[in-house]
CSV table of N, CA and C in Angstrom, one decimal:
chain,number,residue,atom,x,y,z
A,1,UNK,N,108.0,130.7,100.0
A,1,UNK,CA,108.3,132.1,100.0
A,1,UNK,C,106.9,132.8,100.0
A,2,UNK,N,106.7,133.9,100.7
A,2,UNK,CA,105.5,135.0,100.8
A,2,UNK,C,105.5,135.5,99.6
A,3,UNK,N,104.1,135.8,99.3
A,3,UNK,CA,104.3,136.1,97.9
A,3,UNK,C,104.5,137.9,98.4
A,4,UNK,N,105.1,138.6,97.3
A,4,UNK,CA,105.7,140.4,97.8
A,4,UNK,C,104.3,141.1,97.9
A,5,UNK,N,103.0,140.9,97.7
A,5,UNK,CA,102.2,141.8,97.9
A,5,UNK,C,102.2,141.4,99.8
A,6,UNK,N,102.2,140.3,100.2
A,6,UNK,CA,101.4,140.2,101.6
A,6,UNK,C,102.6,141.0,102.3
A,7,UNK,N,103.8,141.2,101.7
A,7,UNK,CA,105.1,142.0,102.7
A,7,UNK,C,104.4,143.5,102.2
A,8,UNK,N,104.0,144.0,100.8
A,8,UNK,CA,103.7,145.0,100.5
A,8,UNK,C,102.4,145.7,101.4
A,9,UNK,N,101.8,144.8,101.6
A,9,UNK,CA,100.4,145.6,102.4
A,9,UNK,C,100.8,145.2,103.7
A,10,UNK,N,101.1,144.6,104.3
A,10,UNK,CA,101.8,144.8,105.8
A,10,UNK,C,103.1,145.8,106.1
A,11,UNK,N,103.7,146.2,105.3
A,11,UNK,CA,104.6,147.4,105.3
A,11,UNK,C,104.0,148.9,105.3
A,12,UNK,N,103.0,148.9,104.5
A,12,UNK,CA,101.6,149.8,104.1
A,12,UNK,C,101.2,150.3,105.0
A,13,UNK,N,100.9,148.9,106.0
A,13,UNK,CA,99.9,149.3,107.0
A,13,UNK,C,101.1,150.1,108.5
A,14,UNK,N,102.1,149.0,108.8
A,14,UNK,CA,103.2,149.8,109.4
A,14,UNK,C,103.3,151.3,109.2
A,15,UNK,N,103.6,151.4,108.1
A,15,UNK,CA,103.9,152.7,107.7
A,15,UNK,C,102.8,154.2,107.8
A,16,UNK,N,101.6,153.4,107.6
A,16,UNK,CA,100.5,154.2,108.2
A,16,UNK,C,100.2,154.4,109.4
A,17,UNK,N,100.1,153.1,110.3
A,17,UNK,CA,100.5,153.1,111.8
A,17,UNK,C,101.3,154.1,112.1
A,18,UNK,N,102.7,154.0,111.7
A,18,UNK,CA,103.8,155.1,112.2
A,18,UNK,C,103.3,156.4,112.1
A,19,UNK,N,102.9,156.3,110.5
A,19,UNK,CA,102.6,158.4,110.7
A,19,UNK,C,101.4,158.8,111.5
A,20,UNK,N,100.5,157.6,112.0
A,20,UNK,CA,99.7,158.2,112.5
A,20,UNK,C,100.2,158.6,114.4
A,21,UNK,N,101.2,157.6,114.9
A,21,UNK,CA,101.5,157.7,116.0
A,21,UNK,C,102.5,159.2,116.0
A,22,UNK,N,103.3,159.9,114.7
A,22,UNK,CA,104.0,160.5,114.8
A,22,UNK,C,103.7,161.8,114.6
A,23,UNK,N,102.1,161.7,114.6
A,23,UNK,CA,101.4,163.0,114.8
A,23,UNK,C,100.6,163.6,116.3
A,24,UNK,N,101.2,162.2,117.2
A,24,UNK,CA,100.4,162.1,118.4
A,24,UNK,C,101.5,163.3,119.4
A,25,UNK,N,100.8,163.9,120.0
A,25,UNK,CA,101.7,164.8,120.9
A,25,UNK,C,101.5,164.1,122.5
A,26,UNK,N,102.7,164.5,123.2
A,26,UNK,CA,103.2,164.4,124.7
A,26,UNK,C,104.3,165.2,125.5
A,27,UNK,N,103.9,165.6,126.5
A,27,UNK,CA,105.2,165.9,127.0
A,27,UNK,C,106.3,165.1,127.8
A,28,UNK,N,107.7,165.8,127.5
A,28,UNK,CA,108.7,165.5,128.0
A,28,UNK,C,109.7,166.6,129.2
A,29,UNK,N,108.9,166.5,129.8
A,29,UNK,CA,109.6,167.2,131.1
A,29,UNK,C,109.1,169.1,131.0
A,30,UNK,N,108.1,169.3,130.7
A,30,UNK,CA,107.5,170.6,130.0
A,30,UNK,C,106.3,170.5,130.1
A,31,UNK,N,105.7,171.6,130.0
A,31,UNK,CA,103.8,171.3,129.5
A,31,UNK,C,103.8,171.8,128.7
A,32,UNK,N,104.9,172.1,127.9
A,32,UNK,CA,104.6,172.1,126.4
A,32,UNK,C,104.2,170.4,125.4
A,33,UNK,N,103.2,170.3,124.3
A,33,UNK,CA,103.0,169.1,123.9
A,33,UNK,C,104.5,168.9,122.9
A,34,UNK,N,104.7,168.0,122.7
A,34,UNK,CA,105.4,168.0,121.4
A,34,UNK,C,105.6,166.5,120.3
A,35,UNK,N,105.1,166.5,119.4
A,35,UNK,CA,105.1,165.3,118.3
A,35,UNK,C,106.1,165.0,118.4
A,36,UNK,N,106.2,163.4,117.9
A,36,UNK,CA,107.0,162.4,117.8
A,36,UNK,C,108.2,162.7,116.8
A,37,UNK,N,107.1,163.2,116.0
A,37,UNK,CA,108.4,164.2,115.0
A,37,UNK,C,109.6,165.1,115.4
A,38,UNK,N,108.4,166.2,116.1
A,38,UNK,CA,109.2,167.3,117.0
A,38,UNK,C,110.5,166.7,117.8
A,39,UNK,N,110.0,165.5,118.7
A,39,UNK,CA,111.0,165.1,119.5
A,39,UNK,C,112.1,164.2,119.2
A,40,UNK,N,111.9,163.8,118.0
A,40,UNK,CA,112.8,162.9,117.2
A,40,UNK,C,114.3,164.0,116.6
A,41,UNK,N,113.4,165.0,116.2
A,41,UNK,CA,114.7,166.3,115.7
A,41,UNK,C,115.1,166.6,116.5
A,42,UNK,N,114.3,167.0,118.0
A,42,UNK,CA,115.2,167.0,119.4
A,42,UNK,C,116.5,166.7,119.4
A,43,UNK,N,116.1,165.1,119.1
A,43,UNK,CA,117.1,164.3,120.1
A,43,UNK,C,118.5,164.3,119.1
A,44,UNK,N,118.1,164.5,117.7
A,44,UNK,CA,119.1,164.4,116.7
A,44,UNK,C,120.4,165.8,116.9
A,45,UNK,N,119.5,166.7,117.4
A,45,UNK,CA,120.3,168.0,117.7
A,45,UNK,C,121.0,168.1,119.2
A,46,UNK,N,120.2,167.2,119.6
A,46,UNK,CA,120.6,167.3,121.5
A,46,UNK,C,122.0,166.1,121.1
A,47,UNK,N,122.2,165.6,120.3
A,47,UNK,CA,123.3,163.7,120.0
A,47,UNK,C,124.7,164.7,118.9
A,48,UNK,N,123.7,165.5,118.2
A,48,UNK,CA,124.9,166.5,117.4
A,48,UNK,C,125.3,168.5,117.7
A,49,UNK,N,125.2,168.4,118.6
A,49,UNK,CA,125.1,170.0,119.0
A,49,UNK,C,126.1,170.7,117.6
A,50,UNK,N,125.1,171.7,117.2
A,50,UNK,CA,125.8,172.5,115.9
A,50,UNK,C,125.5,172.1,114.1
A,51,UNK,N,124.1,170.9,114.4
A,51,UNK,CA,124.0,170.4,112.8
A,51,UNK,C,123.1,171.6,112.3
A,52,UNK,N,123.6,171.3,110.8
A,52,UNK,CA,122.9,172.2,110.1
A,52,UNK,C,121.9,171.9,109.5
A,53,UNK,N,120.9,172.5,108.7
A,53,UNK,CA,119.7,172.1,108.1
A,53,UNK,C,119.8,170.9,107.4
A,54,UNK,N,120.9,171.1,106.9
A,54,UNK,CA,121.0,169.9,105.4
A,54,UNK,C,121.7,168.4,106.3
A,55,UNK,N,121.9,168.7,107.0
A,55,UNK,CA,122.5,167.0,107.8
A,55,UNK,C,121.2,166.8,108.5
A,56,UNK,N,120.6,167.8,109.4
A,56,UNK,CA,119.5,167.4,110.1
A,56,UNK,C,118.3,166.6,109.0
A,57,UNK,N,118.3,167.1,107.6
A,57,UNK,CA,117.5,166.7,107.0
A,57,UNK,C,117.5,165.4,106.9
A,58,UNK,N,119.1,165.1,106.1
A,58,UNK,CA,119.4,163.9,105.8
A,58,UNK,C,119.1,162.3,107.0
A,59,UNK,N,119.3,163.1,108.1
A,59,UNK,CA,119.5,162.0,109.7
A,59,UNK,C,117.9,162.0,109.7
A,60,UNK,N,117.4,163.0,109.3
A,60,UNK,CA,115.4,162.9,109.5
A,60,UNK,C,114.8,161.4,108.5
A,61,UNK,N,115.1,162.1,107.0
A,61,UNK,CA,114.7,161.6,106.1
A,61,UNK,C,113.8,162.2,105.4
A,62,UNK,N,113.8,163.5,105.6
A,62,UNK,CA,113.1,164.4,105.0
A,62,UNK,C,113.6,165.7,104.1
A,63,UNK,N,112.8,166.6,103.7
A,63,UNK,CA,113.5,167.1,102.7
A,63,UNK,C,114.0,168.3,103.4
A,64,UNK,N,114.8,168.9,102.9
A,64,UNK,CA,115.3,170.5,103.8
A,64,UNK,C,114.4,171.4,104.3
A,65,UNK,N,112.7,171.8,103.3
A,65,UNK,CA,112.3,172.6,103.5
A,65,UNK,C,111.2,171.9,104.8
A,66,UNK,N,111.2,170.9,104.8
A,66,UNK,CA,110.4,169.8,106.0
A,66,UNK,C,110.9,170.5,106.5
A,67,UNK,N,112.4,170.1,107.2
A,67,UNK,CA,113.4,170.3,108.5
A,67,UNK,C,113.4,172.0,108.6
A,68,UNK,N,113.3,172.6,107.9
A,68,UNK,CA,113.2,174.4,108.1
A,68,UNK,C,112.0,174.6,108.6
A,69,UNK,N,110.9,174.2,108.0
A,69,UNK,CA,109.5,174.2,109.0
A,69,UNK,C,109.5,173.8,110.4
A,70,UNK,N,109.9,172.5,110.7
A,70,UNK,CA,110.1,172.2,112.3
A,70,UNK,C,111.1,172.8,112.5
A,71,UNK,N,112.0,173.7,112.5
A,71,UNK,CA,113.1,174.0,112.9
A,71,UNK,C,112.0,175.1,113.0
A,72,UNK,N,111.8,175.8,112.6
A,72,UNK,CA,110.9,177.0,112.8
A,72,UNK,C,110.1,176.9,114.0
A,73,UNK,N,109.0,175.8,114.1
A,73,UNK,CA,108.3,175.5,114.9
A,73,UNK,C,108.9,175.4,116.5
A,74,UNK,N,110.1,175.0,116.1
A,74,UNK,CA,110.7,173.9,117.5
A,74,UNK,C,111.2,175.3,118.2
A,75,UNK,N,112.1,176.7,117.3
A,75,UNK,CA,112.5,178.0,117.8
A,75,UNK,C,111.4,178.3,118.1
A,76,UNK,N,110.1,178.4,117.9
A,76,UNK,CA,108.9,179.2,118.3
A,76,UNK,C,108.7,178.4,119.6
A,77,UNK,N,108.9,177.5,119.7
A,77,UNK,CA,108.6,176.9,121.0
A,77,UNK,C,109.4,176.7,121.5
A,78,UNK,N,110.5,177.6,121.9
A,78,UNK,CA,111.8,177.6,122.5
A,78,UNK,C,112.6,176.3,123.3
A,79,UNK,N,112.2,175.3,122.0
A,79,UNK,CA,113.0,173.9,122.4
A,79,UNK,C,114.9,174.5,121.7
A,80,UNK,N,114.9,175.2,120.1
A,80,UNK,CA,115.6,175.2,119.7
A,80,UNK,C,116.5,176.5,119.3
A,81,UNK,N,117.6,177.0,119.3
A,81,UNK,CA,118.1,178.0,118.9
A,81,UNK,C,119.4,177.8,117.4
A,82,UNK,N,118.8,179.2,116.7
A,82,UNK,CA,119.6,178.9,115.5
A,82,UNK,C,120.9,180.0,115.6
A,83,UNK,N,122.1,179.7,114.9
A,83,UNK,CA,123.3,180.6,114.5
A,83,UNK,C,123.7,180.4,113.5
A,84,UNK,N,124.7,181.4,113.1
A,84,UNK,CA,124.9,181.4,111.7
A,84,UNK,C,126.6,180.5,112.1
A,85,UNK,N,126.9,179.8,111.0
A,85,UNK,CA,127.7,179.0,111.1
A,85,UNK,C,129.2,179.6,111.4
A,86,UNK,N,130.3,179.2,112.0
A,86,UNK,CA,131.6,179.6,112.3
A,86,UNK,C,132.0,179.2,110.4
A,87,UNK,N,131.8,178.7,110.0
A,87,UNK,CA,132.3,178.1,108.8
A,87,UNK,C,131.8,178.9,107.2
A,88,UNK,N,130.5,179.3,107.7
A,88,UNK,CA,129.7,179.8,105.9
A,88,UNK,C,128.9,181.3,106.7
A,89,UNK,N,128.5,182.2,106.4
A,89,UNK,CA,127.7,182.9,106.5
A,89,UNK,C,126.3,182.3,105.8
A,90,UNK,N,126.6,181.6,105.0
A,90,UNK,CA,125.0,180.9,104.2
A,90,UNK,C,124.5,179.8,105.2
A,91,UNK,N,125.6,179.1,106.1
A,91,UNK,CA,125.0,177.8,106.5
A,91,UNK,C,124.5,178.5,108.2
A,92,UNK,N,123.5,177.6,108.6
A,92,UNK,CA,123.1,177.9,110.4
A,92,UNK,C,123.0,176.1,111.0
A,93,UNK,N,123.4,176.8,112.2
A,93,UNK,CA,123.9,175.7,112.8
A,93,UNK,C,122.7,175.8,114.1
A,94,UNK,N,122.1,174.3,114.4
A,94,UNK,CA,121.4,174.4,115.4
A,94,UNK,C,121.7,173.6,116.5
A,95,UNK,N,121.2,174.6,117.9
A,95,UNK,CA,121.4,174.2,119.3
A,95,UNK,C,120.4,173.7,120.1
A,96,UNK,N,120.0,173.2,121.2
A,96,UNK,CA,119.3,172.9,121.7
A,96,UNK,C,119.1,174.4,123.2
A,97,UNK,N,118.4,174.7,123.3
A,97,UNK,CA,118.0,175.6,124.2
A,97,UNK,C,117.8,175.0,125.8
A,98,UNK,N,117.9,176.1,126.9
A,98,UNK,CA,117.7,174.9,128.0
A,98,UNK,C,116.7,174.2,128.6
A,99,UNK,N,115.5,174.5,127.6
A,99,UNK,CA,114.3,174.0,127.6
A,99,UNK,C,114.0,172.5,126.5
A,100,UNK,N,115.0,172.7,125.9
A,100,UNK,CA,115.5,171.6,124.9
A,100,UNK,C,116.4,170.5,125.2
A,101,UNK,N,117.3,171.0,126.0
A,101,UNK,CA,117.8,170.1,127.0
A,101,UNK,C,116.7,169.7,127.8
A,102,UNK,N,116.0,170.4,128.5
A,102,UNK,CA,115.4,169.6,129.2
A,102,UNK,C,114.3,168.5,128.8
A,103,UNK,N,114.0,168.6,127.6
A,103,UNK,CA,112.9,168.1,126.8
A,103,UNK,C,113.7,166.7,126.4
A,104,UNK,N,115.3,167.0,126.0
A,104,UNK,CA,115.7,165.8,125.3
A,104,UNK,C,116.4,165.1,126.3
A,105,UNK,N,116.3,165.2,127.3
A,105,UNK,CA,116.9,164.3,129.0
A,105,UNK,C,115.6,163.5,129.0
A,106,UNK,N,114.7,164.3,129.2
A,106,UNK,CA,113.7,163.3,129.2
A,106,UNK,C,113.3,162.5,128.4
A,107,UNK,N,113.1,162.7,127.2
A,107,UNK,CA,113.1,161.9,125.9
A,107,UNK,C,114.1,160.4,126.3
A,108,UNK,N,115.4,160.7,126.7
A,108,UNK,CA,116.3,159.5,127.1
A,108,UNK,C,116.6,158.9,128.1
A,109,UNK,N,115.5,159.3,129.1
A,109,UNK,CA,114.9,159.1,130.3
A,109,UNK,C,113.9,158.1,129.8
A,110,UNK,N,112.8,158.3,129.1
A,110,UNK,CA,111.6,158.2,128.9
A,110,UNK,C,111.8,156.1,128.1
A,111,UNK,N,113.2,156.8,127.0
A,111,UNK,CA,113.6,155.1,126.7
A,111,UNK,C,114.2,154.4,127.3
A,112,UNK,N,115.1,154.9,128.4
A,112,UNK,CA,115.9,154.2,129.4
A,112,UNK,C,114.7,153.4,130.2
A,113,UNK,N,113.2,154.1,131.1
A,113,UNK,CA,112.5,153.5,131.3
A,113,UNK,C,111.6,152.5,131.1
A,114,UNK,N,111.2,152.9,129.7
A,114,UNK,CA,110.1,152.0,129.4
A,114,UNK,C,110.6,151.1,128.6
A,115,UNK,N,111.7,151.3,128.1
A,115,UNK,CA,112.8,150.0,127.5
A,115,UNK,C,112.4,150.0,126.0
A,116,UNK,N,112.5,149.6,125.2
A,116,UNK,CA,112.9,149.6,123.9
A,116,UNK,C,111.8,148.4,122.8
A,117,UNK,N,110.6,148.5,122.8
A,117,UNK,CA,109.9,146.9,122.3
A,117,UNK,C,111.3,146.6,120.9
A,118,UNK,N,111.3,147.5,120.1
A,118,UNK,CA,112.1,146.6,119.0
A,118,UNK,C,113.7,146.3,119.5
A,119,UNK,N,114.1,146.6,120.6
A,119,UNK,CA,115.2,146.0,121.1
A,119,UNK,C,115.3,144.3,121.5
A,120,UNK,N,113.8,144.7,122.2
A,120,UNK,CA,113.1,143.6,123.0
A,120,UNK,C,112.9,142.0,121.8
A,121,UNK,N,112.4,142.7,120.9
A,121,UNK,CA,112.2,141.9,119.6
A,121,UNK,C,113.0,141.5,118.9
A,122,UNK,N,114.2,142.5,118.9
A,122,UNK,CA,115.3,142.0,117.9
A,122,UNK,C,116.0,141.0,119.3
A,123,UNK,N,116.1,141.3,120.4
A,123,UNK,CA,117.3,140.4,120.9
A,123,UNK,C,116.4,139.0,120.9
A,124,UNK,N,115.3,138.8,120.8
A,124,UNK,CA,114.7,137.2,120.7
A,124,UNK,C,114.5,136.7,119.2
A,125,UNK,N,115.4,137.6,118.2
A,125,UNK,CA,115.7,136.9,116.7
A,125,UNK,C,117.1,136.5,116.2
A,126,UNK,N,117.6,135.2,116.1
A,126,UNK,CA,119.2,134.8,115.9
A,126,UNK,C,119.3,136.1,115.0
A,127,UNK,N,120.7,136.0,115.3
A,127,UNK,CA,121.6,137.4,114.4
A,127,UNK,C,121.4,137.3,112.9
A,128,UNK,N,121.2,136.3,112.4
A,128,UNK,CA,120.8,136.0,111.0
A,128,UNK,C,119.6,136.8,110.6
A,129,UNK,N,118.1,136.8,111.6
A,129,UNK,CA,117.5,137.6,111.1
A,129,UNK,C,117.4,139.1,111.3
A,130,UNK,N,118.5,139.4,112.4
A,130,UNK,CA,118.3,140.5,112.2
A,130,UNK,C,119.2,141.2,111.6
A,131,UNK,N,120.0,140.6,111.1
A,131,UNK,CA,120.8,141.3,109.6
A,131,UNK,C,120.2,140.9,108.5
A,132,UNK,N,119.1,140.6,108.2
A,132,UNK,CA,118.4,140.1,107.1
A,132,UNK,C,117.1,141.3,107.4
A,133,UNK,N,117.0,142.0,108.5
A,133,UNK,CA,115.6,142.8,108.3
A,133,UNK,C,116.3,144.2,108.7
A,134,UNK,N,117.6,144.0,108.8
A,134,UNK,CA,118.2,145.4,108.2
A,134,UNK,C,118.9,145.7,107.0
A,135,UNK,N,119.0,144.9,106.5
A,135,UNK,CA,119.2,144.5,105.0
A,135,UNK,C,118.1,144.8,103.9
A,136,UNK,N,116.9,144.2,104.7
A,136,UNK,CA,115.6,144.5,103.6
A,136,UNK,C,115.0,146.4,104.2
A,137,UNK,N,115.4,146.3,105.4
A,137,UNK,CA,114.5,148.0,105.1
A,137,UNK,C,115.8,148.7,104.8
A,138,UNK,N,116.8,148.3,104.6
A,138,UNK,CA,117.9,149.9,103.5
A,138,UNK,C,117.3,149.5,102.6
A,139,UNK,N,117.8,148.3,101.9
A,139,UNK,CA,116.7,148.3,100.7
A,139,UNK,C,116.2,148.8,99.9
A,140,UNK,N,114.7,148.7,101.3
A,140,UNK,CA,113.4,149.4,101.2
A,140,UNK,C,113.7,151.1,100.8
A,141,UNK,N,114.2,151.5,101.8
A,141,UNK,CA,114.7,152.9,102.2
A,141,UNK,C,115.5,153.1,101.0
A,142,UNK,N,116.4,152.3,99.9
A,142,UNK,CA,116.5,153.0,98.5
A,142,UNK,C,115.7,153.4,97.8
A,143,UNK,N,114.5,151.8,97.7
A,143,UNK,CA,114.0,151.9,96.9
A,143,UNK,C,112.9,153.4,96.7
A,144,UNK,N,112.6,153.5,98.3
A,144,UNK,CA,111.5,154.6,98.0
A,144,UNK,C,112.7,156.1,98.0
A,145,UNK,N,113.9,156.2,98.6
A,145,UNK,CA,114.5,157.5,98.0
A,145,UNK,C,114.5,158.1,96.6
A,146,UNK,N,114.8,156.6,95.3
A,146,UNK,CA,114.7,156.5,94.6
A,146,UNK,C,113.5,157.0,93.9
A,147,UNK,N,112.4,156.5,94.4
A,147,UNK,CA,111.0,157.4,93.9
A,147,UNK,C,111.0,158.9,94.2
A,148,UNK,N,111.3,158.8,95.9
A,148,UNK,CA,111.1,160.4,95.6
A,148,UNK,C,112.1,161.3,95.1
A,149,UNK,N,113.0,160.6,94.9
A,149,UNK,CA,114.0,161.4,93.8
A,149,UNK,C,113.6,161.8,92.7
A,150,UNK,N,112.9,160.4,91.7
A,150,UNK,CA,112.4,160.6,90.5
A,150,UNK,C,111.5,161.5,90.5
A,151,UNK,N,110.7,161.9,91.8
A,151,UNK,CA,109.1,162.6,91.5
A,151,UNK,C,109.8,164.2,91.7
A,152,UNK,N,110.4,164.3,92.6
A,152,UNK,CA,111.2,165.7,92.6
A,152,UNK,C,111.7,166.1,91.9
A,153,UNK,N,112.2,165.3,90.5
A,153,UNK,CA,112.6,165.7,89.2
A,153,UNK,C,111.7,166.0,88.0
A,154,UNK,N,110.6,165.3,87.9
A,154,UNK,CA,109.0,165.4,87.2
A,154,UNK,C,109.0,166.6,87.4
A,155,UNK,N,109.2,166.7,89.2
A,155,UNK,CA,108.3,167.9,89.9
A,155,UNK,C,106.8,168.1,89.6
């Protein structure tokens, strides 16, 4: 067995890798740029037409006032439009705009083409491991909800 630090500093470094890729901008059918971030909430809104702040958060993994900032951003850059909910006057429900559409066609364009590497990866691992490495990052993904739960309560 690996001892947990060599999974701990290779997860580290992933995880750093990611945020740095998810700060990298491109376009999607636009000459507007837009981060990996940006385009990831796209797609989440373009898959659920009508989520609210607090589900978009949750499907992100981020906290509300995260998701209100890009949601801010994404309206200023007329990917996204907000309304007030058929259901609450407190809650808003967001849409994708037709510039948002057009940003998130391409986005599913863009994976239909260049194809998927962790698709690619998981279909050359028996089923065993790959219910075993989605097993370890929920996990993972308690364990650190867990922290930031605890530190949000410190505050």
């Amino acid at each position: 067995m690996h001892d947990y630090r060599e999974v701990s500093r290779l997860s580290e470094r992933v995880m750093h890798k990611y945020m740095q890729f998810e700060k990298r901008s491109r376009c999607y059918g636009t000459e507007t740029p837009i981060t990996q971030a940006e385009i990831h909430t796209i797609a989440i809104v373009g898959e659920r037409h009508g989520i609210n702040v607090t589900e978009l958060a949750k499907l992100r993994g981020v906290t509300k006032g995260a998701v209100s900032q890009m949601v801010y951003k994404l309206v200023d850059k007329g990917f996204l439009s907000k309304h007030v909910s058929p259901n609450s006057d407190t809650e808003v429900c967001l849409n994708l705009t037709e510039n948002g559409r057009i940003v998130f066609l391409a986005h599913q364009k863009y994976h239909e083409e260049s194809g998927s590497e962790f698709a690619r990866i998981m279909s050359q691992m028996p089923q065993e491991y790959q219910d075993y490495t989605i097993q370890f990052l929920a996990a993972f993904e308690k364990i650190m909800d867990e922290k930031l739960e605890k530190k949000e309560r410190k505050g």
